[in-house]
CSV table of C-alpha atoms in Angstrom, one decimal:
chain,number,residue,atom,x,y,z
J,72,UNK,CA,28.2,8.7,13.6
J,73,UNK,CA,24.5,9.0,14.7
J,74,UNK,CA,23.6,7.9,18.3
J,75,UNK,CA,21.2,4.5,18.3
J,76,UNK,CA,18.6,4.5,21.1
J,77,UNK,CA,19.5,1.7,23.6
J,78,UNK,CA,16.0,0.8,24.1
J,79,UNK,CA,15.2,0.0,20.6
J,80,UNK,CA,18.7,-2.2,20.5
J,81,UNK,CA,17.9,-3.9,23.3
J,82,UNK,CA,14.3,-4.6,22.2
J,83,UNK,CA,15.9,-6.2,18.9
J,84,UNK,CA,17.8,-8.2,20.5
J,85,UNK,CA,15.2,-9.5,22.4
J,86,UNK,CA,13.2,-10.3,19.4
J,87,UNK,CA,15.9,-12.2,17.4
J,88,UNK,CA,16.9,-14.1,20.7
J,89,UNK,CA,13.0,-15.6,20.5
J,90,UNK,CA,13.3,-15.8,17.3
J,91,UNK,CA,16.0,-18.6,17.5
J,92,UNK,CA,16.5,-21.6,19.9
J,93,UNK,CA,13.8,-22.7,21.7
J,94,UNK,CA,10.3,-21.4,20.9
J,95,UNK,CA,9.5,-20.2,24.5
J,96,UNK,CA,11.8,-18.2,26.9
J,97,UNK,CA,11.1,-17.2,30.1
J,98,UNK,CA,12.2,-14.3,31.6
J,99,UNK,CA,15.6,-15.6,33.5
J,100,UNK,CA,16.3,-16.6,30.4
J,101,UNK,CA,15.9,-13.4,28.5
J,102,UNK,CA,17.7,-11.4,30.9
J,103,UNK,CA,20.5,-13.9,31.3
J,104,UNK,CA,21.3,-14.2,27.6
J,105,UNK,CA,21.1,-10.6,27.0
J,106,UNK,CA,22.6,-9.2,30.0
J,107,UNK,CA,19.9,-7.3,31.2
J,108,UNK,CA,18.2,-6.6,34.8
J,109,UNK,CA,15.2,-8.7,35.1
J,110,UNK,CA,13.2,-5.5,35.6
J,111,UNK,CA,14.5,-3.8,32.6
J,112,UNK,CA,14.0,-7.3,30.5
J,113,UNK,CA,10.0,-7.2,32.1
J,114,UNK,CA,9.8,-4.0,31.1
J,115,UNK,CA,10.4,-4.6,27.6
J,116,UNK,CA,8.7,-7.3,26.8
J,117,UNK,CA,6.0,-5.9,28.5
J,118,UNK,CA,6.2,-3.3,25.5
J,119,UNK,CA,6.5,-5.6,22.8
J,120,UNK,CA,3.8,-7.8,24.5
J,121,UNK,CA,1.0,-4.8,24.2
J,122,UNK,CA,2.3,-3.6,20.8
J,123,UNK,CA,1.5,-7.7,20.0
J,124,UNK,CA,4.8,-8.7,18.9
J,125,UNK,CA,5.3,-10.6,21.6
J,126,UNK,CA,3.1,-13.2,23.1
J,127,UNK,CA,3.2,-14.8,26.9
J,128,UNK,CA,2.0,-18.4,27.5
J,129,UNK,CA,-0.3,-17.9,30.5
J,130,UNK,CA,0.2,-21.9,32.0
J,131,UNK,CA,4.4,-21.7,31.5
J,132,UNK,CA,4.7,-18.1,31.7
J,133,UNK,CA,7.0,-18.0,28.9
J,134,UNK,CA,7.4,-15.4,25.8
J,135,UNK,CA,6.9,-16.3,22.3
J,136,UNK,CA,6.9,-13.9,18.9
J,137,UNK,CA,3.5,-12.5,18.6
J,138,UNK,CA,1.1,-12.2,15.9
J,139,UNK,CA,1.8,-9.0,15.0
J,140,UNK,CA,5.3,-9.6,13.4
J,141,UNK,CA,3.8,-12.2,10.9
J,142,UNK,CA,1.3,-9.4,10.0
J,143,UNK,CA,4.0,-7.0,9.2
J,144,UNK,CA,6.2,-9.8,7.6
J,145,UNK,CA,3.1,-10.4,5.5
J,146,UNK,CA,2.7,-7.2,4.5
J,147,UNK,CA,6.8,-6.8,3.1
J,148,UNK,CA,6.0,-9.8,1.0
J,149,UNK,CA,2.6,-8.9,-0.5
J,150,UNK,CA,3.9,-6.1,-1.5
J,151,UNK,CA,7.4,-7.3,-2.6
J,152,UNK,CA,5.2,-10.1,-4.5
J,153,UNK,CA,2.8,-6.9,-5.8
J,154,UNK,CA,5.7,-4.9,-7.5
J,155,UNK,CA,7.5,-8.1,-9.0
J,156,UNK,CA,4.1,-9.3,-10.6
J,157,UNK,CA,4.0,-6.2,-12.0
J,158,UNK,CA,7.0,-4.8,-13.3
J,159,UNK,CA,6.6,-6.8,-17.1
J,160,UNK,CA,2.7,-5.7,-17.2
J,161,UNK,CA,3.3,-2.1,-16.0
J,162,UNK,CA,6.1,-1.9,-18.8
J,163,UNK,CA,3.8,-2.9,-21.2
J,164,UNK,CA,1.0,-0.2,-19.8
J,165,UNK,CA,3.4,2.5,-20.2
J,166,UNK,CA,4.6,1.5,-23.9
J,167,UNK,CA,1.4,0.9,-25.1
J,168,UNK,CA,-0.6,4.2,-23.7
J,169,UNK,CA,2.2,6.6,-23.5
J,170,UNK,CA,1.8,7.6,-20.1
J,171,UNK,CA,3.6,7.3,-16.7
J,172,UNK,CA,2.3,4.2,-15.0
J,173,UNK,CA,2.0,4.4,-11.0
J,174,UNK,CA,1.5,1.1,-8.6
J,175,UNK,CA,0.0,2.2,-5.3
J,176,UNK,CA,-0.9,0.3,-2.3
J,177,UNK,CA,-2.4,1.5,0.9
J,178,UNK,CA,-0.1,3.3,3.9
J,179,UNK,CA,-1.0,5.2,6.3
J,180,UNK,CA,-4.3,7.3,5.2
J,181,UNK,CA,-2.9,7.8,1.7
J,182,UNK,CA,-1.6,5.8,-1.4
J,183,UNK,CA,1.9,4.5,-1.2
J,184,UNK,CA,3.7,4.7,-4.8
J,185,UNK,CA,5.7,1.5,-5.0
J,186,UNK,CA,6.5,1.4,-8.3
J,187,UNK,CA,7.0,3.7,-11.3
J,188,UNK,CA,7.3,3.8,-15.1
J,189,UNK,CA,8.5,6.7,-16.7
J,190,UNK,CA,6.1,8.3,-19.9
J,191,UNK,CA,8.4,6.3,-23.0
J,192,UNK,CA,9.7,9.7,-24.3
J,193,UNK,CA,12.8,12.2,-24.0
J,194,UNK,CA,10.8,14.4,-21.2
J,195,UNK,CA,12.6,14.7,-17.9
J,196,UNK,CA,11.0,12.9,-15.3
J,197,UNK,CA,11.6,12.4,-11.5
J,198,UNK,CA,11.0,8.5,-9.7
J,199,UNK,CA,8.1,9.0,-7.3
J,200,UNK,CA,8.8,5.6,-6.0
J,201,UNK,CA,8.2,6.4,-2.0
J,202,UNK,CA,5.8,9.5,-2.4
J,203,UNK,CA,2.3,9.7,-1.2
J,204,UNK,CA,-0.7,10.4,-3.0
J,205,UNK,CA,-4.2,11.0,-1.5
J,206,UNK,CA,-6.9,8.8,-0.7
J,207,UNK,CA,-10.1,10.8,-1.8
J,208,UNK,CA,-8.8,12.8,-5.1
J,209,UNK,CA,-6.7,10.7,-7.1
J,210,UNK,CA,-7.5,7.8,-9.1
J,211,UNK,CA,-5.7,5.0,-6.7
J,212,UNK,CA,-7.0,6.5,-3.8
J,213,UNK,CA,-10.8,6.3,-5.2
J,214,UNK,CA,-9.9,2.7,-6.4
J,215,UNK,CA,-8.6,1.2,-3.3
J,216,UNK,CA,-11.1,2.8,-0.9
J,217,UNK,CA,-13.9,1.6,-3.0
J,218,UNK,CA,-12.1,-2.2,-3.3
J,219,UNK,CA,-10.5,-2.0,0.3
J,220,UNK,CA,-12.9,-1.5,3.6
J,221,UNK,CA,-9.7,-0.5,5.7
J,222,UNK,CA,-8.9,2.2,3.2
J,223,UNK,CA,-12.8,3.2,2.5
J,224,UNK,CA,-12.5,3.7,7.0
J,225,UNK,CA,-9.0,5.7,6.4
J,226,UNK,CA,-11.0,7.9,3.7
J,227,UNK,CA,-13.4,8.8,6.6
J,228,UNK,CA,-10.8,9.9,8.8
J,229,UNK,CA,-8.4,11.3,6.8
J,230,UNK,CA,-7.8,15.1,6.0
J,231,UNK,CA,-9.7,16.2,2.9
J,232,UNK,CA,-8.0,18.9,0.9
J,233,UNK,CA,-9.6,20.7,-1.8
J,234,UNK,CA,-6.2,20.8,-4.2
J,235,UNK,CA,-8.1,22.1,-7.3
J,236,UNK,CA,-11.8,23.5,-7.8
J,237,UNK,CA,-12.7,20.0,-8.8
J,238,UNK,CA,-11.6,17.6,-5.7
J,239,UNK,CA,-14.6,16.4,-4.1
J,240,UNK,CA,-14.5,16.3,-0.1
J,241,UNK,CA,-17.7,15.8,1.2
J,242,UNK,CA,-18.1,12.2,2.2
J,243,UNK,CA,-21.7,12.5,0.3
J,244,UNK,CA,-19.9,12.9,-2.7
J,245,UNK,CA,-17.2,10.8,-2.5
J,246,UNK,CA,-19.8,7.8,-1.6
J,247,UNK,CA,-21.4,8.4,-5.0
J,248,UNK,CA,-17.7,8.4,-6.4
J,249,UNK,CA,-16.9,5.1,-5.0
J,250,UNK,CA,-20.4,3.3,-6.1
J,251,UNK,CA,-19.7,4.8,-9.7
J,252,UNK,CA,-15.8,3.1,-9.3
J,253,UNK,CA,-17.4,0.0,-8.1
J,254,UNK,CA,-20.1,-0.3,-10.7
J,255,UNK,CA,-17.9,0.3,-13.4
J,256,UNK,CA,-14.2,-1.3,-12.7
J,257,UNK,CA,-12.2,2.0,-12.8
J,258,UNK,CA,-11.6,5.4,-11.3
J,259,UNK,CA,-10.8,8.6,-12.9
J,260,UNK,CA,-9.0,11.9,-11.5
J,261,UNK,CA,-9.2,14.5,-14.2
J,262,UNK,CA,-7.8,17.6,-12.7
J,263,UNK,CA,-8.6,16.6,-8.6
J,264,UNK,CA,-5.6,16.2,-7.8
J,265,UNK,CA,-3.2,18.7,-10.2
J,266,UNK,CA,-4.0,21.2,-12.6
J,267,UNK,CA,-3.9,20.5,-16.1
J,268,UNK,CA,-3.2,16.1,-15.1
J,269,UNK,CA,-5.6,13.4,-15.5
J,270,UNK,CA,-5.5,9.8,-13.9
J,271,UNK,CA,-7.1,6.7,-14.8
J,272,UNK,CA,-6.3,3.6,-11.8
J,273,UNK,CA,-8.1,-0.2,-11.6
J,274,UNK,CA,-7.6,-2.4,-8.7
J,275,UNK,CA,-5.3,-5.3,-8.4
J,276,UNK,CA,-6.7,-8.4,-6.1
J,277,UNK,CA,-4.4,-10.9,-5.2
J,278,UNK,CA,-5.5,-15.4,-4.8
J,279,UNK,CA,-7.6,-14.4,-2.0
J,280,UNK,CA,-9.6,-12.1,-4.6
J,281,UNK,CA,-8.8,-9.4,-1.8
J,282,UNK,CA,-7.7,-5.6,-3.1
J,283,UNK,CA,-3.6,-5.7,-2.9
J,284,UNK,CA,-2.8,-2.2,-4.5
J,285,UNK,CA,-3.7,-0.3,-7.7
J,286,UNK,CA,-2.3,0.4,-11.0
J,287,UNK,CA,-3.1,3.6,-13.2
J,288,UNK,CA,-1.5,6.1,-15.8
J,289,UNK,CA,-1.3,9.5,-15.5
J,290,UNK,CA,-0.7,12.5,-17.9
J,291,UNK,CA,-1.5,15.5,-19.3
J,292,UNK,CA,-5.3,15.8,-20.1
J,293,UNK,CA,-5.4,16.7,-23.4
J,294,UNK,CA,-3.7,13.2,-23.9
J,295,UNK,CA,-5.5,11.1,-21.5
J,296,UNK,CA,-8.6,12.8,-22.5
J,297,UNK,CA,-11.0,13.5,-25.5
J,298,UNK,CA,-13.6,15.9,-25.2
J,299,UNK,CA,-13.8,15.7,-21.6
J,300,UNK,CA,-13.7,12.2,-21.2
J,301,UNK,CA,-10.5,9.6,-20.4
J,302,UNK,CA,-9.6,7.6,-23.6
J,303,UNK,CA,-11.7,4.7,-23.8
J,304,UNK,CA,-8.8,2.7,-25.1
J,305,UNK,CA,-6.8,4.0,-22.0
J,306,UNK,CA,-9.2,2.9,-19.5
J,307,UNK,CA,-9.3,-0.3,-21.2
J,308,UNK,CA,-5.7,-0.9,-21.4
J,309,UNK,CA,-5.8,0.0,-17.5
J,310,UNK,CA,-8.4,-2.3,-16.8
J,311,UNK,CA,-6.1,-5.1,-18.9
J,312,UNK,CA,-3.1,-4.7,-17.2
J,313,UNK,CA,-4.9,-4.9,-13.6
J,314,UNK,CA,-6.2,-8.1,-14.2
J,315,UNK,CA,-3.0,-9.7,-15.8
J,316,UNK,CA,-1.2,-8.8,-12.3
J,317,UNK,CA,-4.3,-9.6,-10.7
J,318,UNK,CA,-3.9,-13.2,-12.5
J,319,UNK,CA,-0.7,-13.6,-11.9
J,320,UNK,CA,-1.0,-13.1,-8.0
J,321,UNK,CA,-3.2,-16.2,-8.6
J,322,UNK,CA,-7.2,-14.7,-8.2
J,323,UNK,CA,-7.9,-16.1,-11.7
J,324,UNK,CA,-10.5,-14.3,-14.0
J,325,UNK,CA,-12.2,-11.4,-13.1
């Protein structure tokens, strides 16, 4: 059996003990219901205090849960919320086109797949549910950095690999990519990303009409395109199937 690290227990602990009871705890109290060393129980909260996920009321000297976990809690259930809104639409998306349909959301200076509908056919596929795409070459990365500041400031510092002779890296170019994604609804990745794969992606905005994630098809070019160009019926049904999740997360017409 794998070895836990005590500190991270303990820090747990200490968490789910403000989390319950009374709202505020001072230290004695911490230490005394978890068995710890008043010095070790400082230390700790000291910890979770600058990482902001615990907060100290300066007049009482008491702890409190911080800010921070509510962010993070918030973020679980946008995106558990995201993927349910869209599990009937992206269906539809991937009956309709023919094509693999990805959901993306933002994570960590790339795209975050967090859901994924297999092309309707007999071909073998493999669930990229979990895997990471890039910001600046595929079609949800273009979509939520040109939607999302927070991503558009990850673009800048993110690594900026030139997978085929088509990705764009400078940030010159990628500017002019995002204004032309902006201007026109959709992004496109025609061989950016992979040889021989092109990508069509729209954003998703939740009630807040704020950018939640990204939804696009992907498949071989000589399906998703026609003479060099995406499908104009593809990009529509894209652009349809964003703004039905996007409705249904409540941000009304767009």
């Amino acid at each position: 059996m794998a070895r836990t690290i005590q500190s991270l227990e303990r820090a747990a602990a200490m968490l789910r003990l403000l989390a319950g009871g009374e709202r505020r705890l001072g230290l004695s109290d911490v230490a005394s219901a978890l068995g710890l060393a008043k010095g070790t129980a400082h230390g700790i909260l000291r910890t979770l205090q600058q990482e902001g996920f615990v907060e100290q009321d300066p007049a009482s000297g008491r702890y409190q849960l911080g800010a921070e976990l509510l962010r993070l809690g918030n973020s679980y259930l946008d995106v558990h919320e995201l993927r349910a809104r869209a599990l009937l639409w992206a269906d539809d998306l991937a009956r309709s086109s023919g094509e693999s349909v990805y959901l993306g959301v933002l994570h960590q200076q790339g795209v975050l797949i967090v859901h994924h509908v297999f092309r309707p056919d007999d071909s073998r596929q493999v669930l990229e549910v979990g895997a990471m795409q890039p910001l600046h070459s595929t079609a949800l990365g273009k979509v939520l950095c040109a939607y999302d500041p927070v991503a558009h400031s990850q673009l800048l510092e993110a690594e900026r690999e030139a997978f085929t002779g088509r990705t764009a890296t400078a940030l010159p170019d990628l500017e002019g990519v995002l204004d032309l994604t902006r201007a026109r609804g959709w992004a496109a990745d025609v061989e950016e990303t992979w040889d021989g794969v092109a990508s069509v992606a729209a954003p998703i905005h939740d009630r807040h009409r704020m950018p939640v994630g990204a939804v696009g098809i992907t498949g071989a070019v000589e399906r998703v395109c026609e003479d060099g160009e995406l499908r104009a019926q593809l990009v529509a049904a894209v652009r349809d199937c964003a703004r039905a999740v996007s409705r249904d997360l409540g941000a009304g017409r767009f």
